[in-house]
Coordinates of C-alpha atoms and ligand atoms in Angstrom, one line a residue:
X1 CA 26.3 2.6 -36.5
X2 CA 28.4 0.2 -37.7
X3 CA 27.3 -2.9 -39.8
X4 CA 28.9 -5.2 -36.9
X5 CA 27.1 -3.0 -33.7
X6 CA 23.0 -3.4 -36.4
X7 CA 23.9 -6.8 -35.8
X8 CA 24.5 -7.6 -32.3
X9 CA 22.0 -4.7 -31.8
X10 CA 19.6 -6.9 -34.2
X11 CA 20.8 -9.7 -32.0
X12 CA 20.1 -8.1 -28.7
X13 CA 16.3 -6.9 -30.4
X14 CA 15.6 -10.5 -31.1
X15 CA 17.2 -12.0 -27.7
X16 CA 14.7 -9.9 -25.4
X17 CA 12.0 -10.8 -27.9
X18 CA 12.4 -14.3 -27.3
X19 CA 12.9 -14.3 -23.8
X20 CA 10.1 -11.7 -23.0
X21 CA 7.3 -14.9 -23.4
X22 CA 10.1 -17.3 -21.2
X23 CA 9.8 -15.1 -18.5
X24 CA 6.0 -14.3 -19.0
X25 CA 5.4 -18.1 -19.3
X26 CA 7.2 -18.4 -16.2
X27 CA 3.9 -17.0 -14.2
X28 CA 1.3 -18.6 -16.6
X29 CA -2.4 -19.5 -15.4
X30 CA -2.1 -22.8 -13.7
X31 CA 1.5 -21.9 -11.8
X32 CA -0.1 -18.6 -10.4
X33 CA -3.7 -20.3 -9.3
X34 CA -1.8 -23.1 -7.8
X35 CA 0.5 -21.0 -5.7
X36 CA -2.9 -19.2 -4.5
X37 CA -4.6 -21.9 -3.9
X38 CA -1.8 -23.6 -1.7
X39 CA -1.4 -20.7 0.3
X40 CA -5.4 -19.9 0.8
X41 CA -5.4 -24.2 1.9
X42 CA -2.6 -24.0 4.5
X43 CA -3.5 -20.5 6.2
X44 CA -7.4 -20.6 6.4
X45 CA -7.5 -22.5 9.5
X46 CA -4.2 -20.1 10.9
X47 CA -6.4 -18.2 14.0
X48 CA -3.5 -16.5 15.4
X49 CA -3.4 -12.8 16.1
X50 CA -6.0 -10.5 17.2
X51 CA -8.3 -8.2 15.1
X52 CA -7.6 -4.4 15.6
X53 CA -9.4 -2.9 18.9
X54 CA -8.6 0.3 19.3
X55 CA -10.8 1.8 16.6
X56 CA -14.4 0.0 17.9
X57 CA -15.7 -1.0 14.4
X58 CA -12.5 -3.1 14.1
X59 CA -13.2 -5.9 16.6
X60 CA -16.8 -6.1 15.1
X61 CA -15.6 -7.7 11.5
X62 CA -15.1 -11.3 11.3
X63 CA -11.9 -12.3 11.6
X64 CA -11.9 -15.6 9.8
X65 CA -12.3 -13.5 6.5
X66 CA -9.6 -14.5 4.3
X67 CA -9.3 -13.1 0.7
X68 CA -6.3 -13.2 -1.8
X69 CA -6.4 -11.7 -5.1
X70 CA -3.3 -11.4 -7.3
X71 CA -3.2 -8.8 -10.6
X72 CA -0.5 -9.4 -12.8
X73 CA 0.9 -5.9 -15.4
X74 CA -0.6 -7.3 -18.6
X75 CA -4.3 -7.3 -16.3
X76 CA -4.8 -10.6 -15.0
X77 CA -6.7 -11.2 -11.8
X78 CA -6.5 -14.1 -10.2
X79 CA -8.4 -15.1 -6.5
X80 CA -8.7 -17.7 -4.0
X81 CA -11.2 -16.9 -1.1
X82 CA -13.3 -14.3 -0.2
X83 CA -12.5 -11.5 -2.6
X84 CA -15.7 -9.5 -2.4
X85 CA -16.2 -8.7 0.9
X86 CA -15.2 -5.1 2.1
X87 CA -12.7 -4.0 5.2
X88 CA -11.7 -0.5 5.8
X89 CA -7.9 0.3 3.5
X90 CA -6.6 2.3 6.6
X91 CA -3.2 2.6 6.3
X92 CA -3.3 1.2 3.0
X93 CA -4.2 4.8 2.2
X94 CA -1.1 6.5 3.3
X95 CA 0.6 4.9 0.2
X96 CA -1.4 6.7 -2.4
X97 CA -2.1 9.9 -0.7
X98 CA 1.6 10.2 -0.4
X99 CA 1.8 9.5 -4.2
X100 CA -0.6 12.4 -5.0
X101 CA 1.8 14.7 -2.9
X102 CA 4.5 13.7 -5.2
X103 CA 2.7 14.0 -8.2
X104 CA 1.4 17.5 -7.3
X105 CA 4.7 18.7 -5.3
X106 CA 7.0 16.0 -6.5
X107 CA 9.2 13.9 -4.9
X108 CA 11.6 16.4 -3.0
X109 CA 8.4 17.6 -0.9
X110 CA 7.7 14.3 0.8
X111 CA 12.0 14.0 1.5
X112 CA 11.9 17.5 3.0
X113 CA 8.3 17.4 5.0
X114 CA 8.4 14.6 6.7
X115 CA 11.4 12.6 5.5
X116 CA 12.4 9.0 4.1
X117 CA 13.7 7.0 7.0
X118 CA 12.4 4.2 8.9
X119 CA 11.3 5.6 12.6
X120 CA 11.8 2.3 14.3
X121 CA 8.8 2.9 16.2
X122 CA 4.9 1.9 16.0
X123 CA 2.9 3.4 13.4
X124 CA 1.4 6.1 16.1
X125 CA 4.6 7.1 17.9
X126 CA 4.8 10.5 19.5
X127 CA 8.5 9.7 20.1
X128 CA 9.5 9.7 17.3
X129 CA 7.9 13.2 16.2
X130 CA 9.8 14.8 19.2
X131 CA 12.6 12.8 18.3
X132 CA 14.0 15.3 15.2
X133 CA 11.1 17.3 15.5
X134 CA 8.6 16.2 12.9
X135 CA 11.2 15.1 10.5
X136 CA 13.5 12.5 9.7
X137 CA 10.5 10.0 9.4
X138 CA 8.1 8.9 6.7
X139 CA 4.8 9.5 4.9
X140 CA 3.2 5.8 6.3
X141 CA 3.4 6.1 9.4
X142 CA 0.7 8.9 11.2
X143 CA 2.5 12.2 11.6
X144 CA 3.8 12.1 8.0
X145 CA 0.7 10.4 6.9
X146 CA -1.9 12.9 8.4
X147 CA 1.3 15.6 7.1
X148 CA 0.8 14.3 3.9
X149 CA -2.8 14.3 3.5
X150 CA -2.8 18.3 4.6
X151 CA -0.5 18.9 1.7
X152 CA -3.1 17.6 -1.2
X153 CA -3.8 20.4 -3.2
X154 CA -7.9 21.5 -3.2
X155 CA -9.8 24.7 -2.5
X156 CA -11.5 23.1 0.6
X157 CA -12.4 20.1 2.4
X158 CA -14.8 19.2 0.1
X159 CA -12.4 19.2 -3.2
X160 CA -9.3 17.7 -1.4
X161 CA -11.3 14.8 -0.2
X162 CA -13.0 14.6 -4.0
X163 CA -9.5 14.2 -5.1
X164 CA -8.5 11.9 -3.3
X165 CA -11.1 9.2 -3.6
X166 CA -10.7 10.0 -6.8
X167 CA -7.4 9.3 -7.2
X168 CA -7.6 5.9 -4.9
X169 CA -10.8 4.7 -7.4
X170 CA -8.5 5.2 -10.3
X171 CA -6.0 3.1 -8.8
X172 CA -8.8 0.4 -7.8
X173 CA -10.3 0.4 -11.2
X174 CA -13.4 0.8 -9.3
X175 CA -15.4 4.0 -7.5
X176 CA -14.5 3.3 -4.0
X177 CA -16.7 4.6 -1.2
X178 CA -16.1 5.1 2.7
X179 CA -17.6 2.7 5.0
X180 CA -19.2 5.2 7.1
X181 CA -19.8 3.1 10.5
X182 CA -15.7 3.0 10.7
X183 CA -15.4 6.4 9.6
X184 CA -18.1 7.5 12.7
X185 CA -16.0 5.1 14.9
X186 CA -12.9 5.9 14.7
X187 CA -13.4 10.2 14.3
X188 CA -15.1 10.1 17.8
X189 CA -12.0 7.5 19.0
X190 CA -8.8 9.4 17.2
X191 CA -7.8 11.6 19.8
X192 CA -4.3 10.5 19.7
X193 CA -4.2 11.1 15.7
X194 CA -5.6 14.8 16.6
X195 CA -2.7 15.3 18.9
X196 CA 0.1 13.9 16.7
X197 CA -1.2 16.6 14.0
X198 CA -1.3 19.4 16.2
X199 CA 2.2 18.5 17.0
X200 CA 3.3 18.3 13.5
X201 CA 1.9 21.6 12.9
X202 CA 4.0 22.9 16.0
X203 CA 6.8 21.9 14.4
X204 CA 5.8 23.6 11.1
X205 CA 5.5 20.5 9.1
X206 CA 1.3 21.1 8.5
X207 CA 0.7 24.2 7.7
X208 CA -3.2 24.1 7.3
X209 CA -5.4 23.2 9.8
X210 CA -4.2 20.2 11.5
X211 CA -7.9 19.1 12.5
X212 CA -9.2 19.4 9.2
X213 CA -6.2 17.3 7.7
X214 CA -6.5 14.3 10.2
X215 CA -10.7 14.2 9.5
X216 CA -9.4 13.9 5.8
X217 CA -6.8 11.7 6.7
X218 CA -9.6 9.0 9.1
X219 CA -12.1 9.6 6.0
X220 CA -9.4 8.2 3.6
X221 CA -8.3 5.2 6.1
X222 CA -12.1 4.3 5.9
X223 CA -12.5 3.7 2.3
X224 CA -14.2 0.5 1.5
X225 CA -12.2 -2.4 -0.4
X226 CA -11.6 -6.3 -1.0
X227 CA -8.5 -8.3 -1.7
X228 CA -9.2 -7.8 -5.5
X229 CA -9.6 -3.9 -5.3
X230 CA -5.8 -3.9 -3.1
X231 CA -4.7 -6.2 -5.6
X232 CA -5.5 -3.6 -8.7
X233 CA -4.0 -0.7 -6.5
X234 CA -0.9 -2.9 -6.2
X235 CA -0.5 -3.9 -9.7
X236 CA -1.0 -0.4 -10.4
X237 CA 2.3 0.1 -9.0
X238 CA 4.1 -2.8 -10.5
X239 CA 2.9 -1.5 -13.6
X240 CA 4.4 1.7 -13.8
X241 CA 1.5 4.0 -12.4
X242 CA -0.5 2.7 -15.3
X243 CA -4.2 0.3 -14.0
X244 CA -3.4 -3.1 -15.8
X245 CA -7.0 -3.5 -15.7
X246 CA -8.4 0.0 -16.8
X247 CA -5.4 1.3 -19.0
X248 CA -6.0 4.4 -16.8
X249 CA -2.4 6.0 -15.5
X250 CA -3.5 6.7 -11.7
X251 CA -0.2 8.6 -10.9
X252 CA 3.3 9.2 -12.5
X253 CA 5.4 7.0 -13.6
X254 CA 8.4 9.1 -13.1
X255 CA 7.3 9.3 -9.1
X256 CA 6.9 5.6 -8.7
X257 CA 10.2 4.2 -7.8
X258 CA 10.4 6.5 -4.5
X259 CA 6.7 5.6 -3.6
X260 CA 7.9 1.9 -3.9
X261 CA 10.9 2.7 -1.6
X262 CA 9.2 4.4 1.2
X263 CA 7.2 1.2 1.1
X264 CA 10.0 -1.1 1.3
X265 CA 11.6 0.9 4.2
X266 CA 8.8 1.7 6.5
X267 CA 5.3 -0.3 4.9
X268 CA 5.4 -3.0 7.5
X269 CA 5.9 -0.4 10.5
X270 CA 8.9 -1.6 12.9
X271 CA 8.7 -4.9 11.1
X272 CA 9.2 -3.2 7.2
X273 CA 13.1 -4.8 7.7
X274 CA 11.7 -8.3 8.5
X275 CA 9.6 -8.2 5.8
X276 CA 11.6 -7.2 3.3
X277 CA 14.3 -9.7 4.1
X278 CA 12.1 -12.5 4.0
X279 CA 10.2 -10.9 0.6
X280 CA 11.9 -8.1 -1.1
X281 CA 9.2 -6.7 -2.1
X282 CA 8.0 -2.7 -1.5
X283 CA 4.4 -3.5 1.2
X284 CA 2.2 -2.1 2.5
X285 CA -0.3 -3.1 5.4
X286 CA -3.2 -1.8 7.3
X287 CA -4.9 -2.3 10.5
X288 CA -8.2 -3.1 8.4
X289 CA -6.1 -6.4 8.3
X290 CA -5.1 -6.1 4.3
X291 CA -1.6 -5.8 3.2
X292 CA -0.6 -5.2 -0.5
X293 CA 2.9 -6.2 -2.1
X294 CA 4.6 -5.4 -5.4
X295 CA 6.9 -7.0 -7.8
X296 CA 7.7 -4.6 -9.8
X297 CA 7.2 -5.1 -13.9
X298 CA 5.4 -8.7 -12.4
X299 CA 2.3 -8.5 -10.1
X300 CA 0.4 -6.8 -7.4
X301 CA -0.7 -8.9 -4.8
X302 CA -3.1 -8.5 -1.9
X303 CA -4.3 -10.4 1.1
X304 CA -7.7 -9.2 3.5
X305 CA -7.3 -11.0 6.5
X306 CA -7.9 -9.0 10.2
X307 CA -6.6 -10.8 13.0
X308 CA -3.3 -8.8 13.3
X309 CA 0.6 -9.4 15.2
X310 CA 1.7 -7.4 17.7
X311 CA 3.6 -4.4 15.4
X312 CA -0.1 -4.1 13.6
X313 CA 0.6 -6.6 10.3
X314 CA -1.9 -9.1 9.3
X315 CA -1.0 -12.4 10.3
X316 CA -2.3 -14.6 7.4
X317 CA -1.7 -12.1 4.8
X318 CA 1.8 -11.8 5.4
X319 CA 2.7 -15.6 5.3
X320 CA 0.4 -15.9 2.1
X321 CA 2.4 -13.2 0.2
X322 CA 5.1 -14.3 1.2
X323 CA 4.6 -17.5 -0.2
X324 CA 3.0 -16.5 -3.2
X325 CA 5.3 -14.0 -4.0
X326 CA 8.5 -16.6 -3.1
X327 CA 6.8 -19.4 -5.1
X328 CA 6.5 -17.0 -8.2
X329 CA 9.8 -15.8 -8.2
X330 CA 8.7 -11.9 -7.1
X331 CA 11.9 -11.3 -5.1
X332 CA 13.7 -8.8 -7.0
X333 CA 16.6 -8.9 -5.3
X334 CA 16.9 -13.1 -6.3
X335 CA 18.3 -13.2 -10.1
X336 CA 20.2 -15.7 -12.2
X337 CA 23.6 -15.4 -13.3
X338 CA 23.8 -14.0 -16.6
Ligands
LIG401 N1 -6.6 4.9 10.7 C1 -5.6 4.2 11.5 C2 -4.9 5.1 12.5 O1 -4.6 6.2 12.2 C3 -4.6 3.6 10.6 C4 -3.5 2.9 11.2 C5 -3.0 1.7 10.5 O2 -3.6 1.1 9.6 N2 -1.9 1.2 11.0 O3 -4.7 4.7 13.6

């Protein structure tokens, strides 16, 4: 190294020293509680939407709980709301079973089982399984979800499930439990889940038994959280696989960049292109009525709020994020000019 590239590489050192606390100071305390805060004020009294149905033990939760919890990568939780009280992840889930696959299989696995692309149909479409025969779709929406579940590694039902509430605890910070009325409710309800897996395993795409994956896959969609334990998972992501909160690396780093892109291209369903063109940020929602968000190398954010549109996204939880996230520059397509 020459004496002339120390300096400017002394230069640069200092530079990103001295703008690292700029840009951290940009989301300090009051900014971040203020933006939850506003956004917890103007959507409480929001009562559009409709809580989830079809899975009986849906309709019975309250639909004016509202919770927002926000985690940012150096392990600051911030709330507004109801941030305690419990709704079922469901497809919530799908996101961090499908990062266990990669981590175990690696990323090339979920590309060739199931695919990458946006289906452009709801989240339990048997068109789009016959449409290029189990492939050519994703691991969050139900065949490649339930696909994905029956490629976690385990010597039985028993171990595979272990792992995997495992695995989501680690990325909650918490031990996470299943909410076992939902559970009961929607196994005697699912059906349509059953046959969408014994269709993927016509199509060779599930290879073990396609019964026993989609029982693992409705115990995982009933795990137990709140807006702060969605908020962890999510900050887990925007920090590199690595808990802000714990310290505990929940999956690879190395695999997290593709698990944040199948969530920016299908974790909204048929509306994943909406929402990322009003957010940029990788999502994920679930009929439970959470979604969770991530700026990457920022925050994780999450909203619990049941009363759902028609494509199966929480109303007030995606007009919160999007306002939080907007108001705290989490957009990571929107930079400065250098
Ligand atoms: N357990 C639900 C189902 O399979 C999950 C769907 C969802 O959250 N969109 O129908």
């Amino acid at each position: 190294m020459t004496a002339f590239r120390r300096v400017i590489a002394a230069a640069a050192g200092w530079l990103a020293v001295a703008i690292m606390p700029a840009l951290a100071a940009d989301l300090d305390k009051a900014t971040i509680e203020k933006a939850l805060q506003a956004a917890y004020t103007q959507y409480k009294g929001l009562q559009d939407g409709a809580n989830a149905d079809y899975i009986p033990a849906l309709a019975k939760v309250d639909p004016n709980l509202f919770g927002i919890a926000l985690v940012t990568v150096d392990g600051k939780v911030y709330s507004a709301g109801d941030v305690t009280t419990q709704v079922s992840i469901q497809s919530i889930s799908k996101v961090f079973t499908m990062a266990m696959v990669m981590d175990e299989s690696g990323v090339a696995s979920i590309e060739k089982t199931m695919g990458v692309d946006a289906t452009g149909q709801v989240f339990n479409s048997i068109v789009a399984i016959e449409q290029y025969k189990g492939g050519e779709m994703n691991a969050l929406v139900n065949p490649g979800a339930i696909t994905a579940t029956s490629m976690v590694k385990g010597s039985g039902y028993d171990d595979i499930w272990n792992r995997i509430l495992t695995t989501y605890s680690e990325f909650a910070g918490r031990k996470l439990t299943v909410l076992e009325d939902v559970y009961k409710s929607e196994a005697e309800t699912n059906q349509r889940n059953r046959a969408i897996a014994s269709l993927m395993a016509a199509y060779g795409r599930i290879t073990t038994d396609p019964l026993r994956a989609t029982d693992i896959y409705t115990r995982q969609c009933s795990v137990g959280v709140n807006a702060k334990d969605l908020a962890q998972m999510a900050a887990t992501l925007a920090n590199a696989g690595k808990n802000p909160v714990t310290g505990k690396q929940a999956m690879k780093a190395e695999n997290v960049p593709e698990t944040l892109a199948v969530m920016a291209t299908a974790g909204l369903y048929d509306d994943s292109g909406k929402w990322l063109y009003h957010t940029g940020l990788p999502a994920k929602s679930g009929v439970g009525g959470g979604i969770i968000a991530v700026a990457p190398g920022k925050f994780g954010i999450a909203v619990v709020s049941p009363p759902l549109d028609a494509a199966g996204n929480s109303v007030r939880a995606q007009k919160a994020i999007a306002d939080i996230s907007n108001a705290l520059g989490g957009n990571p397509y929107a930079v400065s000019a250098q």
